Short mmCIF file of C-alpha atoms and ligand atoms in Angstrom, two decimals:
data_model
loop_
_atom_site.label_atom_id
_atom_site.label_comp_id
_atom_site.label_asym_id
_atom_site.label_seq_id
_atom_site.Cartn_x
_atom_site.Cartn_y
_atom_site.Cartn_z
CA MET P 541 117.97 117.77 111.09
CA LYS P 542 121.05 115.61 111.52
CA HIS P 543 122.69 114.48 108.30
CA PHE P 544 121.71 111.04 107.02
CA GLU P 545 122.53 109.27 103.84
CA VAL P 546 119.30 107.95 102.22
CA ILE P 547 119.51 104.47 100.72
CA ILE P 548 116.84 103.32 98.27
CA GLY P 549 116.53 100.05 96.29
CA LEU P 550 113.39 99.30 94.16
CA GLU P 551 111.76 96.08 93.21
CA VAL P 552 109.50 96.47 90.16
CA HIS P 553 107.09 93.92 88.94
CA VAL P 554 106.02 94.11 85.39
CA GLU P 555 103.21 92.08 83.83
CA LEU P 556 104.18 90.82 80.38
CA LYS P 557 101.59 91.15 77.69
CA THR P 558 101.62 87.59 76.43
CA ARG P 559 98.30 86.36 75.13
CA SER P 560 98.26 83.38 77.51
CA LYS P 561 99.48 82.82 81.09
CA LEU P 562 102.94 81.74 82.09
CA PHE P 563 102.19 78.06 82.67
CA CYS P 564 98.82 77.38 81.04
CA GLY P 565 96.77 78.45 78.01
CA CYS P 566 94.37 80.74 79.82
CA SER P 567 93.96 84.29 78.49
CA THR P 568 95.69 87.18 80.22
CA GLU P 569 93.13 89.74 79.07
CA PHE P 570 92.46 92.42 81.75
CA GLY P 571 88.93 93.21 82.92
CA ALA P 572 87.04 89.98 82.15
CA ASP P 573 84.38 88.59 84.52
CA PRO P 574 85.90 87.10 87.63
CA ASN P 575 87.34 83.61 87.32
CA THR P 576 86.39 83.20 83.68
CA HIS P 577 90.09 83.01 82.69
CA THR P 578 91.01 79.96 84.77
CA CYS P 579 91.73 76.32 84.31
CA PRO P 580 93.00 73.43 86.54
CA VAL P 581 96.61 74.58 86.16
CA CYS P 582 96.13 78.17 87.39
CA LEU P 583 93.47 77.10 89.90
CA GLY P 584 96.08 74.85 91.54
CA MET P 585 94.24 71.58 91.11
CA PRO P 586 96.19 68.46 92.11
CA GLY P 587 97.86 66.40 89.42
CA VAL P 588 98.29 69.09 86.78
CA LEU P 589 101.65 70.17 85.23
CA PRO P 590 102.87 73.62 84.26
CA VAL P 591 104.22 74.27 80.78
CA LEU P 592 106.49 77.29 80.29
CA ASN P 593 105.24 79.95 77.84
CA ARG P 594 108.02 80.69 75.35
CA GLN P 595 106.87 84.17 74.53
CA ALA P 596 107.23 85.14 78.14
CA VAL P 597 110.82 84.04 78.11
CA VAL P 598 111.42 86.04 74.89
CA TYR P 599 109.90 89.18 76.56
CA ALA P 600 111.91 88.67 79.71
CA ALA P 601 115.13 88.30 77.68
CA LYS P 602 114.31 91.50 75.81
CA ALA P 603 113.96 93.36 79.10
CA ALA P 604 117.14 91.82 80.39
CA LEU P 605 119.16 92.87 77.32
CA ALA P 606 117.63 96.43 77.23
CA LEU P 607 118.70 96.81 80.92
CA GLN P 608 122.17 95.64 79.93
CA CYS P 609 121.97 92.49 82.09
CA THR P 610 123.92 89.18 81.53
CA ILE P 611 121.42 86.47 80.58
CA HIS P 612 122.28 83.18 82.18
CA SER P 613 122.42 80.19 79.86
CA TYR P 614 121.05 78.21 82.75
CA SER P 615 118.40 79.31 85.25
CA LYS P 616 115.74 77.48 87.13
CA PHE P 617 112.28 77.85 88.81
CA ASP P 618 111.66 77.65 92.48
CA ARG P 619 108.59 77.37 94.69
CA LYS P 620 108.03 80.32 97.03
CA GLN P 621 105.63 79.16 99.64
CA TYR P 622 103.19 81.33 101.42
CA PHE P 623 99.65 81.01 102.49
CA TYR P 624 97.16 83.58 101.29
CA PRO P 625 93.73 83.28 99.56
CA ASP P 626 95.00 84.87 96.27
CA LEU P 627 97.44 81.94 95.79
CA PRO P 628 95.58 78.70 95.17
CA LYS P 629 98.60 76.38 95.07
CA ALA P 630 99.89 78.03 98.35
CA TYR P 631 103.16 78.57 96.50
CA GLN P 632 104.16 80.90 93.71
CA ILE P 633 106.50 79.61 90.94
CA SER P 634 109.31 82.10 90.85
CA GLN P 635 113.12 82.08 90.39
CA TYR P 636 115.22 82.25 93.49
CA ASP P 637 119.00 81.57 93.59
CA GLN P 638 119.53 81.18 89.82
CA PRO P 639 117.53 83.99 88.07
CA LEU P 640 117.23 84.56 84.35
CA ALA P 641 119.57 87.53 84.33
CA GLU P 642 121.81 89.65 86.51
CA TYR P 643 124.30 92.62 86.58
CA GLY P 644 122.44 95.17 84.58
CA HIS P 645 122.09 98.96 84.86
CA VAL P 646 119.89 101.88 84.11
CA ALA P 647 121.26 105.38 83.37
CA ILE P 648 119.27 108.15 85.12
CA VAL P 649 118.89 111.16 82.97
CA ASN P 650 118.28 114.69 84.25
CA GLY P 651 118.37 117.85 82.23
CA GLY P 652 119.73 116.00 79.29
CA GLU P 653 122.72 114.67 81.23
CA VAL P 654 123.32 111.20 82.69
CA MET P 655 123.21 111.86 86.46
CA LYS P 656 124.18 108.42 87.65
CA THR P 657 123.92 104.80 86.89
CA VAL P 658 121.78 102.53 89.07
CA GLY P 659 122.63 98.81 89.09
CA VAL P 660 120.14 96.20 88.27
CA ARG P 661 120.83 93.29 90.58
CA ARG P 662 118.59 90.74 88.90
CA ILE P 663 115.63 90.04 86.69
CA HIS P 664 113.54 86.93 87.16
CA LEU P 665 110.42 85.38 85.74
CA GLU P 666 107.44 84.55 87.99
CA GLU P 667 103.73 84.10 87.96
CA ASP P 668 101.32 86.68 89.32
CA ALA P 669 98.87 85.91 92.19
CA GLY P 670 95.07 86.42 91.96
CA LYS P 671 93.24 89.48 93.13
CA LEU P 672 91.20 89.91 96.32
CA ASN P 673 88.18 92.19 96.23
CA HIS P 674 87.30 93.33 99.69
CA LEU P 675 83.72 94.08 100.45
CA GLY P 676 84.16 97.27 102.20
CA GLN P 677 86.05 100.50 102.15
CA ARG P 678 89.05 99.08 103.96
CA LEU P 679 90.40 95.59 104.64
CA GLY P 680 89.93 96.22 108.39
CA ASP P 681 86.14 96.69 108.16
CA ALA P 682 85.39 94.49 105.15
CA LYS P 683 82.44 92.12 105.53
CA GLY P 684 84.27 89.55 103.40
CA SER P 685 86.59 89.12 100.42
CA LEU P 686 86.05 87.73 96.94
CA VAL P 687 88.77 85.93 95.09
CA ASP P 688 89.30 86.57 91.36
CA LEU P 689 91.92 84.24 89.88
CA ASN P 690 92.00 85.72 86.36
CA ARG P 691 95.34 87.25 87.22
CA ALA P 692 96.74 84.11 88.79
CA GLY P 693 99.50 82.82 86.56
CA VAL P 694 99.88 85.92 84.50
CA PRO P 695 103.63 86.25 83.61
CA LEU P 696 105.63 88.84 85.48
CA ILE P 697 109.24 89.88 85.50
CA GLU P 698 110.68 91.27 88.74
CA ILE P 699 113.41 93.84 88.20
CA VAL P 700 115.49 94.25 91.40
CA SER P 701 117.73 97.33 91.60
CA GLU P 702 120.84 97.65 93.64
CA PRO P 703 120.45 100.08 96.64
CA ASP P 704 122.06 102.75 94.53
CA MET P 705 119.55 105.58 94.82
CA ARG P 706 120.09 108.36 97.30
CA SER P 707 116.85 110.40 97.10
CA ALA P 708 113.19 110.13 96.34
CA ASP P 709 113.88 112.15 93.27
CA GLU P 710 116.44 109.70 92.03
CA ALA P 711 113.94 106.91 92.64
CA ARG P 712 111.45 108.79 90.41
CA LEU P 713 113.94 109.30 87.67
CA TYR P 714 115.00 105.62 87.81
CA LEU P 715 111.33 104.43 87.48
CA THR P 716 110.70 106.92 84.70
CA GLU P 717 113.66 105.71 82.68
CA LEU P 718 112.83 102.08 83.46
CA ARG P 719 109.35 102.65 82.11
CA ASN P 720 110.68 104.51 79.00
CA ILE P 721 113.01 101.56 78.25
CA LEU P 722 110.30 98.96 78.71
CA SER P 723 107.76 100.90 76.73
CA TYR P 724 109.82 100.76 73.52
CA LEU P 725 110.22 96.99 73.97
CA ASP P 726 106.45 96.72 73.74
CA ILE P 727 106.38 93.84 76.26
CA SER P 728 103.92 95.22 78.80
CA ASP P 729 101.07 97.76 79.20
CA LEU P 730 103.03 99.36 82.01
CA ARG P 731 99.92 100.73 83.65
CA MET P 732 100.63 101.43 87.28
CA GLU P 733 97.03 102.22 88.05
CA GLU P 734 95.85 98.91 86.63
CA GLY P 735 98.70 97.08 88.34
CA SER P 736 100.51 95.92 85.20
CA MET P 737 103.58 97.65 86.68
CA ARG P 738 104.04 97.72 90.49
CA CYS P 739 106.79 99.01 92.69
CA ASP P 740 108.08 98.19 96.16
CA ALA P 741 110.45 100.74 97.58
CA ASN P 742 113.14 99.75 100.16
CA VAL P 743 114.31 102.67 102.23
CA SER P 744 116.93 102.96 104.91
CA LEU P 745 119.03 105.71 106.47
CA ARG P 746 122.70 105.76 107.21
CA PRO P 747 123.73 108.12 110.03
CA ALA P 748 126.31 110.86 109.33
CA GLU P 749 129.23 108.98 110.94
CA TYR P 750 128.79 106.05 108.57
CA VAL P 751 128.10 107.91 105.35
CA GLY P 752 129.86 106.30 102.40
CA SER P 753 130.49 103.08 104.39
CA LEU P 754 128.56 99.78 104.13
CA GLU P 755 127.13 100.12 107.56
CA GLU P 756 123.39 99.28 107.51
CA LEU P 757 120.40 100.05 109.56
CA PRO P 758 117.20 98.06 109.23
CA ARG P 759 115.28 98.96 106.14
CA VAL P 760 111.58 99.43 105.45
CA GLU P 761 109.83 98.09 102.38
CA ILE P 762 106.91 100.17 101.12
CA LYS P 763 104.73 97.73 99.16
CA ASN P 764 102.80 98.05 95.95
CA VAL P 765 102.69 101.71 95.34
CA ASN P 766 100.52 102.52 92.34
CA SER P 767 102.19 105.51 90.65
CA ILE P 768 105.64 106.97 90.17
CA ARG P 769 104.49 110.07 92.04
CA ASN P 770 103.28 107.98 94.96
CA VAL P 771 106.66 106.07 95.13
CA GLN P 772 108.30 109.47 95.48
CA ARG P 773 105.83 110.62 98.10
CA GLY P 774 106.07 107.40 100.11
CA ILE P 775 109.89 107.62 100.12
CA GLU P 776 109.84 111.22 101.18
CA TYR P 777 107.49 110.48 104.03
CA GLU P 778 109.53 107.38 105.08
CA VAL P 779 112.84 109.25 105.11
CA ALA P 780 111.35 112.00 107.38
CA ARG P 781 109.74 109.34 109.64
CA GLN P 782 112.98 107.36 109.97
CA ALA P 783 115.08 110.47 110.57
CA GLU P 784 112.77 111.63 113.31
CA LEU P 785 112.94 108.25 115.05
CA LEU P 786 116.73 108.09 114.87
CA GLU P 787 117.06 111.70 116.09
CA ALA P 788 114.92 110.75 119.03
CA GLY P 789 117.32 107.88 119.80
CA GLU P 790 114.81 105.21 118.77
CA ARG P 791 115.30 102.11 116.76
CA ILE P 792 114.03 101.48 113.19
CA ILE P 793 112.33 98.19 112.90
CA LYS P 794 112.64 96.08 109.70
CA GLU P 795 109.09 95.92 108.43
CA THR P 796 106.78 96.12 105.48
CA ARG P 797 104.65 99.24 105.23
CA GLY P 798 101.79 100.29 102.98
CA PHE P 799 101.29 103.71 101.43
CA ASP P 800 98.09 105.74 101.96
CA ASP P 801 97.39 107.91 99.00
CA GLN P 802 95.06 110.32 100.93
CA SER P 803 97.33 111.18 103.81
CA GLY P 804 100.63 110.66 101.98
CA ARG P 805 101.77 108.53 104.85
CA THR P 806 103.18 104.99 105.14
CA TYR P 807 101.73 102.63 107.74
CA SER P 808 103.01 99.40 109.28
CA GLN P 809 101.69 96.17 107.69
CA ARG P 810 103.89 93.44 109.18
CA SER P 811 107.34 93.09 110.54
CA LYS P 812 109.54 91.40 108.06
CA GLU P 813 111.30 88.69 110.13
CA GLU P 814 108.14 86.71 110.73
CA ALA P 815 106.79 86.87 107.26
CA ASN P 816 110.02 86.15 105.37
CA ASP P 817 110.39 82.43 105.54
CA TYR P 818 109.30 81.37 102.10
CA ARG P 819 110.89 77.92 102.33
CA TYR P 820 112.04 78.14 98.68
CA PHE P 821 112.83 74.84 96.91
CA PRO P 822 113.43 73.94 93.26
CA GLU P 823 110.20 73.44 91.21
CA PRO P 824 110.10 69.68 90.51
CA ASP P 825 107.55 70.01 87.75
CA LEU P 826 109.61 72.26 85.45
CA PRO P 827 112.94 71.50 83.81
CA PRO P 828 115.71 74.12 84.19
CA LEU P 829 115.54 76.95 81.71
CA VAL P 830 118.39 76.58 79.25
CA LEU P 831 118.92 79.52 76.83
CA THR P 832 121.28 79.09 73.97
CA ASP P 833 123.63 81.80 72.59
CA ALA P 834 121.64 81.63 69.33
CA PHE P 835 118.42 82.44 71.26
CA VAL P 836 120.06 85.37 73.04
CA GLN P 837 121.46 86.63 69.73
CA GLU P 838 118.08 86.42 68.11
CA VAL P 839 116.43 88.40 70.83
CA ALA P 840 119.31 90.98 70.76
CA GLY P 841 118.72 91.35 67.04
CA SER P 842 115.04 92.25 67.64
CA LEU P 843 115.69 95.12 70.08
CA PRO P 844 114.53 98.63 69.06
CA PRO P 845 116.94 101.60 69.39
CA SER P 846 117.85 102.37 72.94
CA THR P 847 116.32 105.38 74.78
CA MET P 848 119.76 106.94 74.67
CA ALA P 849 119.83 106.62 70.86
CA LEU P 850 116.36 108.15 70.70
CA ARG P 851 117.54 111.09 72.88
CA GLU P 852 120.39 111.60 70.49
CA GLU P 853 118.00 111.67 67.44
CA LEU P 854 115.85 114.36 69.17
CA ARG P 855 118.89 116.30 70.38
CA GLU P 856 120.41 116.49 66.91
CA ALA P 857 117.17 117.81 65.53
CA GLY P 858 117.46 120.76 68.00
CA VAL P 859 114.92 119.62 70.61
CA GLN P 860 115.61 121.01 74.12
CA PRO P 861 116.48 118.51 76.92
CA LYS P 862 113.25 119.09 78.84
CA ASP P 863 111.12 118.56 75.70
CA ILE P 864 113.18 115.44 74.82
CA GLU P 865 112.12 113.79 78.01
CA VAL P 866 108.45 114.65 77.41
CA ILE P 867 108.42 113.25 73.91
CA LEU P 868 110.42 110.24 74.86
CA SER P 869 108.12 109.24 77.63
CA ASP P 870 105.27 108.77 75.26
CA GLN P 871 105.76 106.44 72.22
CA GLY P 872 102.79 108.01 70.50
CA ALA P 873 104.38 111.44 70.77
CA LEU P 874 107.62 110.23 69.30
CA THR P 875 105.85 108.68 66.33
CA PHE P 876 103.83 111.88 65.81
CA TRP P 877 107.03 113.98 66.13
CA ARG P 878 108.87 111.91 63.59
CA GLN P 879 106.02 112.00 61.08
CA ALA P 880 105.66 115.72 61.40
CA THR P 881 109.31 116.45 61.17
CA THR P 882 109.71 114.50 57.94
CA LEU P 883 107.11 116.84 56.43
CA PHE P 884 108.23 120.10 57.98
CA ASP P 885 111.88 121.09 58.42
CA ASP P 886 111.62 123.27 61.54
CA ALA P 887 111.67 120.56 64.27
CA ARG P 888 111.54 123.27 67.00
CA LEU P 889 108.30 124.73 65.75
CA VAL P 890 106.88 121.17 65.54
CA THR P 891 107.97 120.43 69.05
CA ASN P 892 106.63 123.72 70.41
CA TRP P 893 103.23 123.22 68.84
CA MET P 894 103.01 119.56 69.88
CA LEU P 895 103.92 120.27 73.50
CA SER P 896 101.95 123.41 74.05
CA ASP P 897 98.71 123.90 72.08
CA LEU P 898 98.20 120.38 70.81
CA SER P 899 99.05 118.87 74.28
CA ARG P 900 96.60 121.28 75.90
CA LEU P 901 93.82 120.10 73.61
CA LEU P 902 94.66 116.38 73.93
CA ASN P 903 94.70 116.67 77.74
CA ALA P 904 91.47 118.51 77.84
CA HIS P 905 89.73 115.86 75.81
CA GLY P 906 91.32 112.82 77.32
CA ASP P 907 93.16 112.06 73.99
CA THR P 908 96.78 111.10 73.38
CA PHE P 909 99.14 111.76 70.49
CA ALA P 910 98.40 108.18 69.33
CA THR P 911 94.66 109.02 69.07
CA SER P 912 94.98 112.69 68.20
CA PRO P 913 92.20 114.00 65.93
CA ILE P 914 94.80 116.36 64.44
CA SER P 915 97.26 114.24 62.52
CA PRO P 916 100.85 115.10 61.96
CA GLU P 917 99.99 116.15 58.39
CA GLY P 918 97.20 118.37 59.75
CA LEU P 919 99.57 120.03 62.18
CA VAL P 920 102.14 120.61 59.48
CA GLU P 921 99.51 122.20 57.28
CA LEU P 922 98.84 124.67 59.99
CA LEU P 923 102.58 125.34 60.50
CA ASN P 924 102.91 126.04 56.81
CA LEU P 925 100.26 128.76 57.01
CA ILE P 926 102.26 130.37 59.83
CA LYS P 927 105.46 130.09 57.92
CA ARG P 928 103.93 131.62 54.79
CA GLY P 929 102.63 134.49 56.84
CA THR P 930 99.02 133.74 56.14
CA LEU P 931 98.42 133.31 59.89
CA SER P 932 100.02 135.03 62.88
CA GLY P 933 100.96 132.84 65.87
CA ARG P 934 97.94 134.21 67.73
CA MET P 935 95.54 133.49 64.91
CA ALA P 936 96.95 129.94 64.57
CA LYS P 937 96.05 129.23 68.16
CA GLU P 938 92.43 130.04 67.37
CA VAL P 939 92.62 127.85 64.22
CA VAL P 940 94.02 124.89 65.99
CA ASP P 941 91.11 124.98 68.48
CA LYS P 942 88.68 124.97 65.64
CA MET P 943 90.55 122.22 63.84
CA TYR P 944 90.34 120.07 66.90
CA GLU P 945 86.62 120.79 67.40
CA THR P 946 85.55 120.24 63.77
CA GLY P 947 88.08 117.82 62.45
CA LYS P 948 88.49 120.14 59.43
CA PRO P 949 91.91 120.93 57.94
CA ALA P 950 93.62 124.22 58.65
CA GLU P 951 92.93 125.88 55.33
CA ALA P 952 89.17 125.10 55.57
CA VAL P 953 89.05 126.45 59.03
CA VAL P 954 90.84 129.66 57.98
CA LYS P 955 88.37 130.15 55.16
CA ASN P 956 85.37 129.53 57.40
CA LEU P 957 86.50 131.97 59.98
CA GLY P 958 87.25 134.54 57.31
CA MET P 959 90.55 134.69 58.81
CA SER P 960 93.81 135.39 57.21
CA GLN P 961 96.58 137.68 58.00
CA ILE P 962 96.62 140.89 55.99
CA THR P 963 100.08 141.11 54.52
CA ASP P 964 99.13 143.29 51.61
CA GLY P 965 101.18 146.48 52.21
CA GLU P 966 98.66 148.68 50.32
CA ALA P 967 95.69 147.49 52.36
CA ILE P 968 97.59 148.06 55.61
CA LYS P 969 98.73 151.52 54.53
CA LYS P 970 95.12 152.54 53.98
CA VAL P 971 94.21 151.61 57.49
CA VAL P 972 97.34 153.22 58.87
CA GLU P 973 96.49 156.50 57.13
CA GLU P 974 93.02 156.44 58.59
CA VAL P 975 94.41 155.86 62.01
CA VAL P 976 96.95 158.55 61.72
CA ALA P 977 94.34 161.11 60.53
CA LEU P 978 92.07 160.22 63.43
CA HIS P 979 94.78 160.57 66.09
CA MET P 980 96.87 163.54 65.12
CA PRO P 981 97.66 164.62 68.74
CA VAL P 982 99.15 161.15 69.42
CA VAL P 983 101.10 161.38 66.20
CA GLU P 984 102.52 164.75 67.28
CA ASP P 985 103.45 163.22 70.68
CA TYR P 986 105.33 160.60 68.89
CA LEU P 987 107.07 163.16 66.59
CA SER P 988 108.14 165.18 69.63
CA GLY P 989 109.98 162.14 71.04
CA LYS P 990 107.36 160.14 72.94
CA ASP P 991 108.23 156.76 71.55
CA LYS P 992 105.51 155.05 73.59
CA ALA P 993 102.85 156.77 71.52
CA LEU P 994 103.55 154.41 68.66
CA GLY P 995 102.23 151.48 70.72
CA PHE P 996 98.80 153.10 70.91
CA LEU P 997 98.66 153.65 67.13
CA VAL P 998 99.72 150.11 66.43
CA GLY P 999 96.95 148.95 68.70
CA GLN P 1000 94.40 151.03 66.80
CA VAL P 1001 95.47 149.60 63.51
CA MET P 1002 95.25 146.05 64.88
CA LYS P 1003 91.83 146.78 66.25
CA LYS P 1004 90.56 148.06 62.90
CA THR P 1005 91.92 144.95 61.14
CA LYS P 1006 90.56 142.58 63.78
CA GLY P 1007 94.09 141.46 64.66
CA GLN P 1008 94.73 140.26 61.15
CA ALA P 1009 97.35 142.77 60.01
CA LYS P 1010 100.89 141.54 60.05
CA PRO P 1011 102.40 143.34 63.06
CA ASP P 1012 105.87 144.05 61.54
CA VAL P 1013 104.32 145.51 58.42
CA VAL P 1014 102.07 147.71 60.50
CA ASN P 1015 105.08 148.93 62.50
CA THR P 1016 107.15 149.95 59.47
CA THR P 1017 104.12 151.41 57.56
CA LEU P 1018 103.15 153.55 60.57
CA LYS P 1019 106.64 154.91 60.87
CA GLU P 1020 106.76 155.71 57.23
CA VAL P 1021 103.38 157.47 57.19
CA ILE P 1022 104.29 159.46 60.34
CA ARG P 1023 107.58 160.44 58.93
CA ALA P 1024 105.80 161.79 55.83
CA VAL P 1025 103.38 163.66 58.04
CA GLY P 1026 106.26 165.10 60.06
CA GLU P 1027 107.96 166.35 56.88
CA LYS P 1028 104.81 168.17 55.70
CA THR P 1029 104.22 170.07 58.95
P1 ADP S 2554 114.87 90.72 100.10
O1 ADP S 2554 115.27 89.40 99.69
O2 ADP S 2554 114.62 90.79 101.58
O3 ADP S 2554 113.74 91.34 99.45
P2 ADP S 2554 117.22 91.80 98.90
O4 ADP S 2554 118.50 91.88 99.58
O5 ADP S 2554 117.09 90.90 97.72
O6 ADP S 2554 116.17 91.60 100.02
O7 ADP S 2554 116.91 93.28 98.40
C1 ADP S 2554 115.70 93.67 98.04
C2 ADP S 2554 115.80 95.13 97.66
O8 ADP S 2554 116.20 95.91 98.80
C3 ADP S 2554 116.75 95.48 96.60
O9 ADP S 2554 116.04 96.34 95.61
C4 ADP S 2554 117.88 96.16 97.28
O10 ADP S 2554 118.43 97.17 96.36
C5 ADP S 2554 117.23 96.76 98.40
N1 ADP S 2554 118.07 97.09 99.56
C6 ADP S 2554 119.10 96.29 99.93
N2 ADP S 2554 119.71 96.85 101.06
C7 ADP S 2554 119.15 98.09 101.24
C8 ADP S 2554 119.33 99.10 102.16
N3 ADP S 2554 120.19 99.01 103.13
N4 ADP S 2554 118.44 100.20 102.07
C9 ADP S 2554 117.56 100.23 101.20
N5 ADP S 2554 117.36 99.29 100.22
C10 ADP S 2554 118.12 98.21 100.26
MG1 MG S 2555 111.95 91.33 98.10
ZN1 ZN S 2556 94.82 78.53 83.47
#
């Protein structure tokens, strides 16, 4: 394959979790019966007037500051006209040439290091459209379509990146970090499957002779992809498709494409030229949005610690880069981790147990750290038993399963199972002597230099003690007893 530079810019729509819609008092609740959350304003009746939701502006400003944008003291709303059944007014109220905020950036982190910084071109506020439910498997063979306007008028922010990403992987990392940042602001549910976060990916290639220049070829926009993984897959497919066309000497057409989850392919929806005349003009029913310094200061004062500060907190506690990213990507996990590490001073052991055994159980039961039946205190109790030597690591794995199943604390489970590590040297010595007496030929092998024979004897002791003897005590005791035998003979 010829060398191409891959150019990617992402447009991300995020539904804000205000209680009411952007320009009316209707509820934004997800999953209600169709058209039950509607009123003359969001149904686009004539003669009604929109009133801006203050909370939506606060949320948008939070996002803008967290993405290090400049918030404009003056922005305005515009009408974006298009004709489609999900849009009762036949225009969407959005922001066009004077958006709420511009010039931000997101640092992409990989392996604990900042890999690059992606520019955020702009963030603007707009209203969502309704939802069409097609009566059929695919739009093409649908018998009809039903319109649900519950979502019409729900506040959105659109976050438009600069075309700074150079691979599908970078796009994935950008989206992951964007979602991390927004999740700590608590301004959106950020559920891509439910559509509360949606991504359009713009992809173009730059032939080798132009790499590093500003030369542009037509770009393709992949619309409304419903998971980060699929954004990555869609881009990978698109890069290969465009490269193949260019290598065959063909042209790329500027168009909008959809992504098919099943096949992993993108498919043409419409060519962009014809669809792109939105005839924007200023919204006459809304005054300009004027934000004072005092307002911006107040919002700035309410921001939580940045994701970079959270990474630093975890790093200082000794958590490994890969684990930091896993914990950071789940607010519930971070809260759990913090509670557990205030009660137990070995942050690594806490992290390991959280991300291996507890995660395994949570995943298997469809739970999360926020809803975990084993609390941070419960996990710490278990870790204390390991630390005191009452339980071996292997036994603890069995205990944690039972804790999860029964909801009982670690100590109770250990008692019930009659399980506790034998650390008593005398008790172990008795078993060791029995094993030695039973397997004299093996003992002699060991004495004559076959080191491997010891493993067999250790195994026999563990078997007799049902795995509950402390392995290091078994080892030293065995050696002592054998040495004594050796001296006698
Ligand atoms: P439009 O108004 O047609 O949507 P914009 O210029 O506002 O176009 O850009 C939309 C998105 O396209 C942005 O995220 C931007 O980063 C991205 N983009 C711009 N140029 C390119 C390009 N050559 N290749 C890929 N993406 C691009
Ligand atoms: Mg666009
Ligand atoms: Zn309404």
